[in-house]
Amino acid sequence: MLAALERKGISRRDFLKFCGVIGAVLAVPAEGIGRIAEALASVRRPSVVWLEFQDCAGCSESFLRASRPTAAEIVLDVLSVDYHETIMAAAGRQAEEAKEAAIKTGGHLVIVEGSIPTKENGLYCCVGGRTAMELLSEAAKGAAAIIAVGSCASFGGLAAAKPDPTGAVGVRDLVKGVPVINLPGCPVNAVNITATVVHYLTYASLPKLDEYGRPLFAYGKRVHDNCERRAHFDAGQFVEAWGDEGHRKGWCLYKMGCKGPECYSNCPTVRWNEGTNWPVGAGHGCIGCTQPGFWDAMTPFYRRLPNVPGFSVESGADKIGIGLAAAAAAGVVTHVVGTAVRRNKAKAEENKDNS
Ligand code: SF4
């Protein structure tokens, strides 16, 4: 693989730097970086079947737009992407045959982007005259693992927002007997796809997951815990209106609706666009897109999180987070109820302000 990368102008130094970055994302100790480099340099290319269902191709875009040494180049050189509707050169029967051959051989990785509609026997999403449900079930047979990229493939995402006309669900709701790893986000961060694949290639196993099937290395900490605005939260310095003095000074966005205290993701540490920035760094609150129940559970985006009874903002987001995490564990119904409560509270606050 190193030779292939060198032909593309990626030096050994860049390659080792890449291994170091991925090692840091995976929280591998320094001595483990060599193992990653060794595994990637010698690995046989596993076959990948990338399926797109109810999606906007945003996760494909996110993956392919990672910068040099690109996650895409590295992983595309390590993997054999035998089927990907958006980027593959083959079309029609030729494309279908490539997919069938990969599935027949077995031991492949399936990457799923987009939710799967289940109403009307799945008729709302068909590719080549076959439903997403059928295609997913076929691709899952004999697969080593399925990686659900983005919030739609993980939990239903935007398509599952009320009134959910297609009965959209995530991969884990349908596939049994094959390990499924969820990499939610709208879109997924390419670094997390790469790190998951590198973990699989290096250790021949998937990383440890949380209760929602998300790898702990990427979703084990709250956004709020690593946020650069956290000191302002603790000091009670909040943006009160877009463009006000606090906003210009980089104060906390909690009162503008930031969902960082109830959202688990490594966004603040890995960031986006080659680590340049991330939404909160750019002045917008976190919208909680990596959480189950997103979108309904996180809207309205510009209303602050509800005050958990007994806790004020100043008492610390840890307590708020614990209260909300417990609510989240009770499932989507609770999220919907929570949204309604939030809306009522917001209305009550508005009425109070207007009176
Ligand atoms: S509430 Fe949002 S902006 Fe404020 S510290 Fe937490 S994550 Fe950062």
mmCIF file of C-alpha atoms and ligand atoms in Angstrom:
data_model
loop_
_atom_site.group_PDB
_atom_site.id
_atom_site.type_symbol
_atom_site.label_atom_id
_atom_site.label_comp_id
_atom_site.label_asym_id
_atom_site.label_seq_id
_atom_site.Cartn_x
_atom_site.Cartn_y
_atom_site.Cartn_z
ATOM 1 C CA MET A 1 0.000 0.000 0.000
ATOM 2 C CA LEU A 2 2.866 2.374 0.780
ATOM 3 C CA ALA A 3 4.096 2.039 -2.797
ATOM 4 C CA ALA A 4 0.631 2.896 -4.101
ATOM 5 C CA LEU A 5 0.465 5.950 -1.864
ATOM 6 C CA GLU A 6 3.937 7.068 -2.915
ATOM 7 C CA ARG A 7 2.839 6.904 -6.545
ATOM 8 C CA LYS A 8 0.110 9.373 -5.567
ATOM 9 C CA GLY A 9 2.662 11.712 -4.022
ATOM 10 C CA ILE A 10 2.021 10.730 -0.392
ATOM 11 C CA SER A 11 5.348 10.351 1.358
ATOM 12 C CA ARG A 12 6.222 7.837 4.060
ATOM 13 C CA ARG A 13 6.315 10.768 6.462
ATOM 14 C CA ASP A 14 2.741 11.731 5.534
ATOM 15 C CA PHE A 15 1.667 8.117 5.897
ATOM 16 C CA LEU A 16 3.163 7.878 9.389
ATOM 17 C CA LYS A 17 1.609 11.212 10.278
ATOM 18 C CA PHE A 18 -1.739 9.811 9.157
ATOM 19 C CA CYS A 19 -1.212 6.711 11.315
ATOM 20 C CA GLY A 20 -0.395 9.004 14.245
ATOM 21 C CA VAL A 21 -3.565 11.054 13.740
ATOM 22 C CA ILE A 22 -5.748 7.957 13.521
ATOM 23 C CA GLY A 23 -3.931 6.460 16.516
ATOM 24 C CA ALA A 24 -4.776 9.611 18.481
ATOM 25 C CA VAL A 25 -8.450 9.408 17.447
ATOM 26 C CA LEU A 26 -8.517 5.774 18.560
ATOM 27 C CA ALA A 27 -6.680 6.721 21.782
ATOM 28 C CA VAL A 28 -3.960 4.165 21.018
ATOM 29 C CA PRO A 29 -0.772 4.625 23.071
ATOM 30 C CA ALA A 30 2.278 5.911 21.129
ATOM 31 C CA GLU A 31 3.811 2.423 20.889
ATOM 32 C CA GLY A 32 0.672 1.205 19.093
ATOM 33 C CA ILE A 33 1.182 3.578 16.138
ATOM 34 C CA GLY A 34 3.801 1.246 14.639
ATOM 35 C CA ARG A 35 1.288 -1.592 14.705
ATOM 36 C CA ILE A 36 -1.235 0.510 12.806
ATOM 37 C CA ALA A 37 1.374 1.452 10.192
ATOM 38 C CA GLU A 38 2.482 -2.166 9.868
ATOM 39 C CA ALA A 39 -1.072 -3.441 9.527
ATOM 40 C CA LEU A 40 -2.023 -0.846 6.912
ATOM 41 C CA ALA A 41 1.156 -1.398 4.914
ATOM 42 C CA SER A 42 0.647 -5.137 4.673
ATOM 43 C CA VAL A 43 -3.097 -5.608 4.763
ATOM 44 C CA ARG A 44 -5.073 -7.381 2.069
ATOM 45 C CA ARG A 45 -7.777 -5.125 0.713
ATOM 46 C CA PRO A 46 -11.130 -6.159 2.173
ATOM 47 C CA SER A 47 -14.087 -5.806 -0.120
ATOM 48 C CA VAL A 48 -16.581 -3.032 0.607
ATOM 49 C CA VAL A 49 -20.154 -2.735 -0.580
ATOM 50 C CA TRP A 50 -21.418 0.827 0.034
ATOM 51 C CA LEU A 51 -25.213 1.057 -0.138
ATOM 52 C CA GLU A 52 -27.209 4.278 -0.320
ATOM 53 C CA PHE A 53 -30.857 4.355 0.650
ATOM 54 C CA GLN A 54 -32.910 7.331 1.930
ATOM 55 C CA ASP A 55 -29.959 9.755 1.977
ATOM 56 C CA CYS A 56 -28.663 13.003 0.530
ATOM 57 C CA ALA A 57 -25.180 11.562 -0.249
ATOM 58 C CA GLY A 58 -23.824 14.007 2.345
ATOM 59 C CA CYS A 59 -21.882 11.258 4.108
ATOM 60 C CA SER A 60 -20.270 10.191 0.815
ATOM 61 C CA GLU A 61 -19.394 13.854 0.236
ATOM 62 C CA SER A 62 -17.972 14.181 3.726
ATOM 63 C CA PHE A 63 -15.872 11.060 3.254
ATOM 64 C CA LEU A 64 -14.558 11.999 -0.164
ATOM 65 C CA ARG A 65 -13.763 15.586 0.757
ATOM 66 C CA ALA A 66 -11.315 14.731 3.542
ATOM 67 C CA SER A 67 -7.992 16.423 2.728
ATOM 68 C CA ARG A 68 -4.476 15.185 2.056
ATOM 69 C CA PRO A 69 -3.221 12.750 3.002
ATOM 70 C CA THR A 70 -6.825 11.997 2.343
ATOM 71 C CA ALA A 71 -8.813 9.595 4.404
ATOM 72 C CA ALA A 72 -10.489 8.679 1.145
ATOM 73 C CA GLU A 73 -7.216 7.981 -0.691
ATOM 74 C CA ILE A 74 -5.795 5.990 2.150
ATOM 75 C CA VAL A 75 -8.887 3.950 2.784
ATOM 76 C CA LEU A 76 -9.736 3.568 -0.877
ATOM 77 C CA ASP A 77 -6.234 2.190 -1.360
ATOM 78 C CA VAL A 78 -6.603 -0.132 1.596
ATOM 79 C CA LEU A 79 -10.111 -1.186 0.731
ATOM 80 C CA SER A 80 -11.579 -2.575 -2.433
ATOM 81 C CA VAL A 81 -14.739 -0.534 -2.850
ATOM 82 C CA ASP A 82 -16.557 -2.892 -5.184
ATOM 83 C CA TYR A 83 -19.890 -1.118 -5.149
ATOM 84 C CA HIS A 84 -20.753 2.523 -4.481
ATOM 85 C CA GLU A 85 -23.554 4.022 -6.545
ATOM 86 C CA THR A 86 -22.265 7.601 -6.344
ATOM 87 C CA ILE A 87 -18.600 7.106 -7.145
ATOM 88 C CA MET A 88 -18.228 3.836 -9.044
ATOM 89 C CA ALA A 89 -17.309 3.894 -12.720
ATOM 90 C CA ALA A 90 -19.371 0.825 -13.582
ATOM 91 C CA ALA A 91 -23.101 1.128 -14.178
ATOM 92 C CA GLY A 92 -26.137 -1.081 -14.718
ATOM 93 C CA ARG A 93 -25.606 -4.841 -14.930
ATOM 94 C CA GLN A 94 -21.831 -4.488 -14.610
ATOM 95 C CA ALA A 95 -22.240 -2.694 -11.261
ATOM 96 C CA GLU A 96 -24.734 -5.253 -9.993
ATOM 97 C CA GLU A 97 -22.369 -8.084 -10.913
ATOM 98 C CA ALA A 98 -19.510 -6.468 -8.975
ATOM 99 C CA LYS A 99 -21.761 -6.274 -5.926
ATOM 100 C CA GLU A 100 -23.008 -9.840 -6.282
ATOM 101 C CA ALA A 101 -19.442 -11.147 -6.577
ATOM 102 C CA ALA A 102 -18.364 -9.300 -3.412
ATOM 103 C CA ILE A 103 -21.342 -10.626 -1.446
ATOM 104 C CA LYS A 104 -20.864 -14.179 -2.752
ATOM 105 C CA THR A 105 -17.231 -14.235 -1.589
ATOM 106 C CA GLY A 106 -18.300 -13.138 1.914
ATOM 107 C CA GLY A 107 -16.241 -11.537 4.687
ATOM 108 C CA HIS A 108 -16.945 -8.125 3.153
ATOM 109 C CA LEU A 109 -17.703 -4.853 4.893
ATOM 110 C CA VAL A 110 -21.059 -3.225 4.181
ATOM 111 C CA ILE A 111 -21.251 0.540 4.577
ATOM 112 C CA VAL A 112 -24.810 1.856 4.679
ATOM 113 C CA GLU A 113 -25.721 5.488 4.111
ATOM 114 C CA GLY A 114 -29.341 6.598 4.536
ATOM 115 C CA SER A 115 -32.307 5.226 6.412
ATOM 116 C CA ILE A 116 -34.390 2.262 5.342
ATOM 117 C CA PRO A 117 -38.131 2.779 4.785
ATOM 118 C CA THR A 118 -40.305 -0.003 6.132
ATOM 119 C CA LYS A 119 -43.867 1.183 5.384
ATOM 120 C CA GLU A 120 -45.680 -0.398 2.418
ATOM 121 C CA ASN A 121 -43.138 -3.254 2.473
ATOM 122 C CA GLY A 122 -40.326 -0.799 1.849
ATOM 123 C CA LEU A 123 -41.638 0.523 -1.467
ATOM 124 C CA TYR A 124 -40.530 4.106 -0.743
ATOM 125 C CA CYS A 125 -36.908 3.313 -1.655
ATOM 126 C CA CYS A 126 -36.125 0.940 -4.501
ATOM 127 C CA VAL A 127 -32.883 0.518 -6.434
ATOM 128 C CA GLY A 128 -33.011 -1.542 -9.617
ATOM 129 C CA GLY A 129 -36.595 -2.496 -8.784
ATOM 130 C CA ARG A 130 -35.716 -3.967 -5.374
ATOM 131 C CA THR A 131 -36.471 -2.442 -1.998
ATOM 132 C CA ALA A 132 -33.807 -1.125 0.359
ATOM 133 C CA MET A 133 -34.969 -3.757 2.874
ATOM 134 C CA GLU A 134 -34.249 -6.550 0.403
ATOM 135 C CA LEU A 135 -30.929 -5.090 -0.712
ATOM 136 C CA LEU A 136 -29.723 -4.608 2.854
ATOM 137 C CA SER A 137 -30.702 -8.108 3.901
ATOM 138 C CA GLU A 138 -28.943 -9.574 0.859
ATOM 139 C CA ALA A 139 -25.732 -7.568 1.413
ATOM 140 C CA ALA A 140 -25.669 -8.432 5.121
ATOM 141 C CA LYS A 141 -25.404 -12.175 4.440
ATOM 142 C CA GLY A 142 -21.869 -13.344 5.167
ATOM 143 C CA ALA A 143 -20.649 -9.792 5.887
ATOM 144 C CA ALA A 144 -17.884 -9.325 8.458
ATOM 145 C CA ALA A 145 -19.618 -6.183 9.731
ATOM 146 C CA ILE A 146 -21.926 -3.364 8.738
ATOM 147 C CA ILE A 147 -20.927 0.250 9.289
ATOM 148 C CA ALA A 148 -23.931 2.573 9.359
ATOM 149 C CA VAL A 149 -22.617 6.017 8.420
ATOM 150 C CA GLY A 150 -24.561 9.145 9.323
ATOM 151 C CA SER A 151 -27.601 9.683 11.496
ATOM 152 C CA CYS A 152 -30.078 8.302 8.939
ATOM 153 C CA ALA A 153 -28.447 4.873 8.617
ATOM 154 C CA SER A 154 -27.783 4.809 12.375
ATOM 155 C CA PHE A 155 -31.146 5.866 13.789
ATOM 156 C CA GLY A 156 -33.484 6.876 10.943
ATOM 157 C CA GLY A 157 -32.300 10.502 10.960
ATOM 158 C CA LEU A 158 -34.107 13.264 9.146
ATOM 159 C CA ALA A 159 -36.327 10.871 7.188
ATOM 160 C CA ALA A 160 -37.661 9.507 10.481
ATOM 161 C CA ALA A 161 -38.712 12.969 11.727
ATOM 162 C CA LYS A 162 -42.407 13.345 12.487
ATOM 163 C CA PRO A 163 -44.657 12.378 10.776
ATOM 164 C CA ASP A 164 -42.155 9.850 9.385
ATOM 165 C CA PRO A 165 -44.148 9.103 6.233
ATOM 166 C CA THR A 166 -41.969 6.184 5.099
ATOM 167 C CA GLY A 167 -41.436 4.395 8.432
ATOM 168 C CA ALA A 168 -37.695 5.083 8.249
ATOM 169 C CA VAL A 169 -35.408 3.063 10.529
ATOM 170 C CA GLY A 170 -31.695 2.545 11.015
ATOM 171 C CA VAL A 171 -29.709 -0.579 10.115
ATOM 172 C CA ARG A 172 -29.704 -2.015 13.643
ATOM 173 C CA ASP A 173 -33.508 -2.119 13.639
ATOM 174 C CA LEU A 174 -33.467 -4.570 10.733
ATOM 175 C CA VAL A 175 -30.243 -6.557 10.648
ATOM 176 C CA LYS A 176 -29.597 -9.285 13.174
ATOM 177 C CA GLY A 177 -26.686 -11.709 13.442
ATOM 178 C CA VAL A 178 -24.070 -9.380 11.896
ATOM 179 C CA PRO A 179 -22.134 -6.808 13.942
ATOM 180 C CA VAL A 180 -23.456 -3.307 13.216
ATOM 181 C CA ILE A 181 -21.481 -0.236 14.163
ATOM 182 C CA ASN A 182 -23.161 3.166 14.142
ATOM 183 C CA LEU A 183 -21.269 6.304 13.132
ATOM 184 C CA PRO A 184 -23.986 8.958 13.449
ATOM 185 C CA GLY A 185 -23.591 12.602 12.513
ATOM 186 C CA CYS A 186 -25.200 14.736 9.862
ATOM 187 C CA PRO A 187 -22.993 14.103 8.025
ATOM 188 C CA VAL A 188 -20.614 11.513 9.482
ATOM 189 C CA ASN A 189 -17.090 12.771 10.152
ATOM 190 C CA ALA A 190 -14.740 11.030 7.669
ATOM 191 C CA VAL A 191 -12.111 10.661 10.401
ATOM 192 C CA ASN A 192 -14.452 8.354 12.306
ATOM 193 C CA ILE A 193 -15.050 6.119 9.278
ATOM 194 C CA THR A 194 -11.320 5.905 8.683
ATOM 195 C CA ALA A 195 -10.522 5.206 12.325
ATOM 196 C CA THR A 196 -13.160 2.454 12.487
ATOM 197 C CA VAL A 197 -11.819 0.789 9.361
ATOM 198 C CA VAL A 198 -8.214 1.160 10.541
ATOM 199 C CA HIS A 199 -9.167 -0.406 13.886
ATOM 200 C CA TYR A 200 -10.765 -3.326 12.066
ATOM 201 C CA LEU A 201 -7.739 -3.817 9.802
ATOM 202 C CA THR A 202 -5.206 -3.464 12.615
ATOM 203 C CA TYR A 203 -6.849 -5.520 15.347
ATOM 204 C CA ALA A 204 -9.215 -7.711 13.263
ATOM 205 C CA SER A 205 -12.037 -6.560 15.512
ATOM 206 C CA LEU A 206 -14.446 -3.684 15.846
ATOM 207 C CA PRO A 207 -13.905 -1.010 18.484
ATOM 208 C CA LYS A 208 -15.831 -1.024 21.776
ATOM 209 C CA LEU A 209 -19.347 0.369 21.416
ATOM 210 C CA ASP A 210 -21.805 2.220 23.623
ATOM 211 C CA GLU A 211 -25.429 1.179 24.117
ATOM 212 C CA TYR A 212 -26.399 2.851 20.830
ATOM 213 C CA GLY A 213 -23.784 0.951 18.832
ATOM 214 C CA ARG A 214 -21.422 3.940 18.581
ATOM 215 C CA PRO A 215 -17.668 3.472 19.062
ATOM 216 C CA LEU A 216 -16.531 4.855 22.399
ATOM 217 C CA PHE A 217 -13.386 6.355 20.875
ATOM 218 C CA ALA A 218 -15.596 8.785 18.921
ATOM 219 C CA TYR A 219 -18.806 9.036 20.954
ATOM 220 C CA GLY A 220 -17.649 8.335 24.493
ATOM 221 C CA LYS A 221 -17.526 11.973 25.592
ATOM 222 C CA ARG A 222 -19.984 14.802 25.516
ATOM 223 C CA VAL A 223 -19.420 17.701 23.137
ATOM 224 C CA HIS A 224 -19.752 19.957 26.172
ATOM 225 C CA ASP A 225 -16.815 18.272 27.945
ATOM 226 C CA ASN A 226 -14.282 19.246 25.290
ATOM 227 C CA CYS A 227 -15.836 22.459 24.071
ATOM 228 C CA GLU A 228 -13.561 25.479 23.835
ATOM 229 C CA ARG A 229 -16.425 27.658 25.168
ATOM 230 C CA ARG A 230 -16.848 25.557 28.314
ATOM 231 C CA ALA A 231 -14.946 28.005 30.540
ATOM 232 C CA HIS A 232 -17.550 30.631 29.632
ATOM 233 C CA PHE A 233 -20.372 28.214 30.515
ATOM 234 C CA ASP A 234 -18.771 27.632 33.916
ATOM 235 C CA ALA A 235 -18.305 31.363 34.393
ATOM 236 C CA GLY A 236 -21.939 32.064 33.473
ATOM 237 C CA GLN A 237 -20.969 34.031 30.345
ATOM 238 C CA PHE A 238 -23.608 33.368 27.689
ATOM 239 C CA VAL A 239 -24.418 34.691 24.249
ATOM 240 C CA GLU A 240 -27.873 36.275 24.588
ATOM 241 C CA ALA A 241 -28.419 37.272 20.933
ATOM 242 C CA TRP A 242 -26.688 36.499 17.654
ATOM 243 C CA GLY A 243 -23.990 39.076 17.013
ATOM 244 C CA ASP A 244 -23.998 40.524 20.546
ATOM 245 C CA GLU A 245 -20.830 41.275 22.456
ATOM 246 C CA GLY A 246 -20.731 37.787 24.018
ATOM 247 C CA HIS A 247 -21.050 36.183 20.586
ATOM 248 C CA ARG A 248 -18.184 38.289 19.267
ATOM 249 C CA LYS A 249 -16.088 37.312 22.295
ATOM 250 C CA GLY A 250 -16.713 33.566 21.857
ATOM 251 C CA TRP A 251 -18.916 33.038 24.920
ATOM 252 C CA CYS A 252 -21.060 29.959 25.521
ATOM 253 C CA LEU A 253 -23.969 29.262 23.134
ATOM 254 C CA TYR A 254 -26.121 27.336 25.635
ATOM 255 C CA LYS A 255 -28.839 29.986 25.737
ATOM 256 C CA MET A 256 -28.893 30.090 21.914
ATOM 257 C CA GLY A 257 -29.927 26.441 21.863
ATOM 258 C CA CYS A 258 -26.586 24.592 21.897
ATOM 259 C CA LYS A 259 -27.194 20.869 22.499
ATOM 260 C CA GLY A 260 -23.589 20.185 23.507
ATOM 261 C CA PRO A 261 -24.536 19.205 27.088
ATOM 262 C CA GLU A 262 -26.642 16.286 25.870
ATOM 263 C CA CYS A 263 -24.719 15.269 22.744
ATOM 264 C CA TYR A 264 -21.920 12.684 22.572
ATOM 265 C CA SER A 265 -19.334 13.171 19.828
ATOM 266 C CA ASN A 266 -15.655 13.948 19.223
ATOM 267 C CA CYS A 267 -16.495 16.989 17.044
ATOM 268 C CA PRO A 268 -14.594 19.442 19.292
ATOM 269 C CA THR A 269 -11.396 17.385 19.165
ATOM 270 C CA VAL A 270 -11.224 16.021 15.596
ATOM 271 C CA ARG A 271 -13.166 18.931 14.054
ATOM 272 C CA TRP A 272 -13.865 19.174 10.326
ATOM 273 C CA ASN A 273 -12.131 20.137 7.088
ATOM 274 C CA GLU A 274 -8.756 18.792 8.108
ATOM 275 C CA GLY A 275 -9.283 19.893 11.678
ATOM 276 C CA THR A 276 -9.835 23.523 10.708
ATOM 277 C CA ASN A 277 -13.001 24.221 12.659
ATOM 278 C CA TRP A 278 -16.346 22.884 13.845
ATOM 279 C CA PRO A 279 -19.842 24.361 14.196
ATOM 280 C CA VAL A 280 -19.455 25.665 17.756
ATOM 281 C CA GLY A 281 -16.023 27.087 16.897
ATOM 282 C CA ALA A 282 -17.658 28.905 13.985
ATOM 283 C CA GLY A 283 -20.248 30.460 16.298
ATOM 284 C CA HIS A 284 -23.244 28.126 15.921
ATOM 285 C CA GLY A 285 -24.565 25.876 18.651
ATOM 286 C CA CYS A 286 -24.315 22.097 18.440
ATOM 287 C CA ILE A 287 -27.586 20.689 17.010
ATOM 288 C CA GLY A 288 -27.091 17.247 18.557
ATOM 289 C CA CYS A 289 -27.019 15.349 15.261
ATOM 290 C CA THR A 290 -25.198 12.306 16.669
ATOM 291 C CA GLN A 291 -27.934 11.456 19.173
ATOM 292 C CA PRO A 292 -30.713 8.883 18.742
ATOM 293 C CA GLY A 293 -33.997 10.638 17.949
ATOM 294 C CA PHE A 294 -32.320 13.459 16.013
ATOM 295 C CA TRP A 295 -34.189 15.439 14.461
ATOM 296 C CA ASP A 296 -37.302 15.544 16.615
ATOM 297 C CA ALA A 297 -35.430 15.150 19.885
ATOM 298 C CA MET A 298 -33.200 18.157 19.167
ATOM 299 C CA THR A 299 -35.636 20.660 17.747
ATOM 300 C CA PRO A 300 -36.294 23.566 18.036
ATOM 301 C CA PHE A 301 -32.572 24.112 17.440
ATOM 302 C CA TYR A 302 -32.550 27.686 18.711
ATOM 303 C CA ARG A 303 -34.342 27.068 21.993
ATOM 304 C CA ARG A 304 -32.133 26.387 24.952
ATOM 305 C CA LEU A 305 -32.215 22.972 26.546
ATOM 306 C CA PRO A 306 -34.964 22.616 29.108
ATOM 307 C CA ASN A 307 -34.103 23.443 32.666
ATOM 308 C CA VAL A 308 -34.085 20.116 34.440
ATOM 309 C CA PRO A 309 -36.155 20.602 37.632
ATOM 310 C CA GLY A 310 -33.919 21.471 40.549
ATOM 311 C CA PHE A 311 -30.900 22.415 38.437
ATOM 312 C CA SER A 312 -30.088 25.878 37.265
ATOM 313 C CA VAL A 313 -27.645 26.581 34.426
ATOM 314 C CA GLU A 314 -25.081 27.690 36.956
ATOM 315 C CA SER A 315 -25.286 24.379 38.822
ATOM 316 C CA GLY A 316 -23.363 22.757 35.995
ATOM 317 C CA ALA A 317 -24.156 20.973 32.753
ATOM 318 C CA ASP A 318 -22.970 17.657 34.196
ATOM 319 C CA LYS A 319 -26.196 17.434 36.168
ATOM 320 C CA ILE A 320 -28.236 18.566 33.194
ATOM 321 C CA GLY A 321 -26.474 15.954 31.070
ATOM 322 C CA ILE A 322 -27.154 13.180 33.578
ATOM 323 C CA GLY A 323 -30.836 14.134 33.762
ATOM 324 C CA LEU A 324 -31.177 14.190 29.993
ATOM 325 C CA ALA A 325 -29.137 11.052 29.412
ATOM 326 C CA ALA A 326 -31.524 9.207 31.723
ATOM 327 C CA ALA A 327 -34.435 10.589 29.734
ATOM 328 C CA ALA A 328 -32.791 9.535 26.462
ATOM 329 C CA ALA A 329 -32.387 5.979 27.726
ATOM 330 C CA ALA A 330 -36.152 5.770 28.058
ATOM 331 C CA GLY A 331 -36.382 5.858 24.276
ATOM 332 C CA VAL A 332 -37.759 7.856 21.427
ATOM 333 C CA VAL A 333 -41.187 8.230 23.012
ATOM 334 C CA THR A 334 -39.543 10.123 25.823
ATOM 335 C CA HIS A 335 -37.767 12.290 23.275
ATOM 336 C CA VAL A 336 -41.044 13.172 21.645
ATOM 337 C CA VAL A 337 -42.610 13.907 25.020
ATOM 338 C CA GLY A 338 -39.490 15.889 25.932
ATOM 339 C CA THR A 339 -39.835 17.947 22.771
ATOM 340 C CA ALA A 340 -43.439 18.706 23.612
ATOM 341 C CA VAL A 341 -42.507 19.633 27.190
ATOM 342 C CA ARG A 342 -39.698 21.786 25.859
ATOM 343 C CA ARG A 343 -42.063 23.553 23.494
ATOM 344 C CA ASN A 344 -44.588 24.130 26.292
ATOM 345 C CA LYS A 345 -41.876 25.429 28.586
ATOM 346 C CA ALA A 346 -40.589 27.724 25.839
ATOM 347 C CA LYS A 347 -44.120 28.989 25.253
ATOM 348 C CA ALA A 348 -44.623 29.524 28.972
ATOM 349 C CA GLU A 349 -41.323 31.435 29.117
ATOM 350 C CA GLU A 350 -42.370 33.532 26.144
ATOM 351 C CA ASN A 351 -45.723 34.311 27.726
ATOM 352 C CA LYS A 352 -43.944 35.244 30.949
ATOM 353 C CA ASP A 353 -41.582 37.539 29.048
ATOM 354 C CA ASN A 354 -44.483 39.176 27.205
ATOM 355 C CA SER A 355 -46.605 39.718 30.295
HETATM 356 S S1 SF4 B 1 -23.311 24.676 25.985
HETATM 357 FE FE1 SF4 B 1 -22.460 24.389 23.909
HETATM 358 S S2 SF4 B 1 -21.197 26.214 23.506
HETATM 359 FE FE2 SF4 B 1 -21.593 26.122 25.730
HETATM 360 S S3 SF4 B 1 -19.814 25.042 26.551
HETATM 361 FE FE3 SF4 B 1 -21.423 23.504 26.215
HETATM 362 S S4 SF4 B 1 -21.037 22.714 24.170
HETATM 363 FE FE4 SF4 B 1 -19.880 24.606 24.323
#
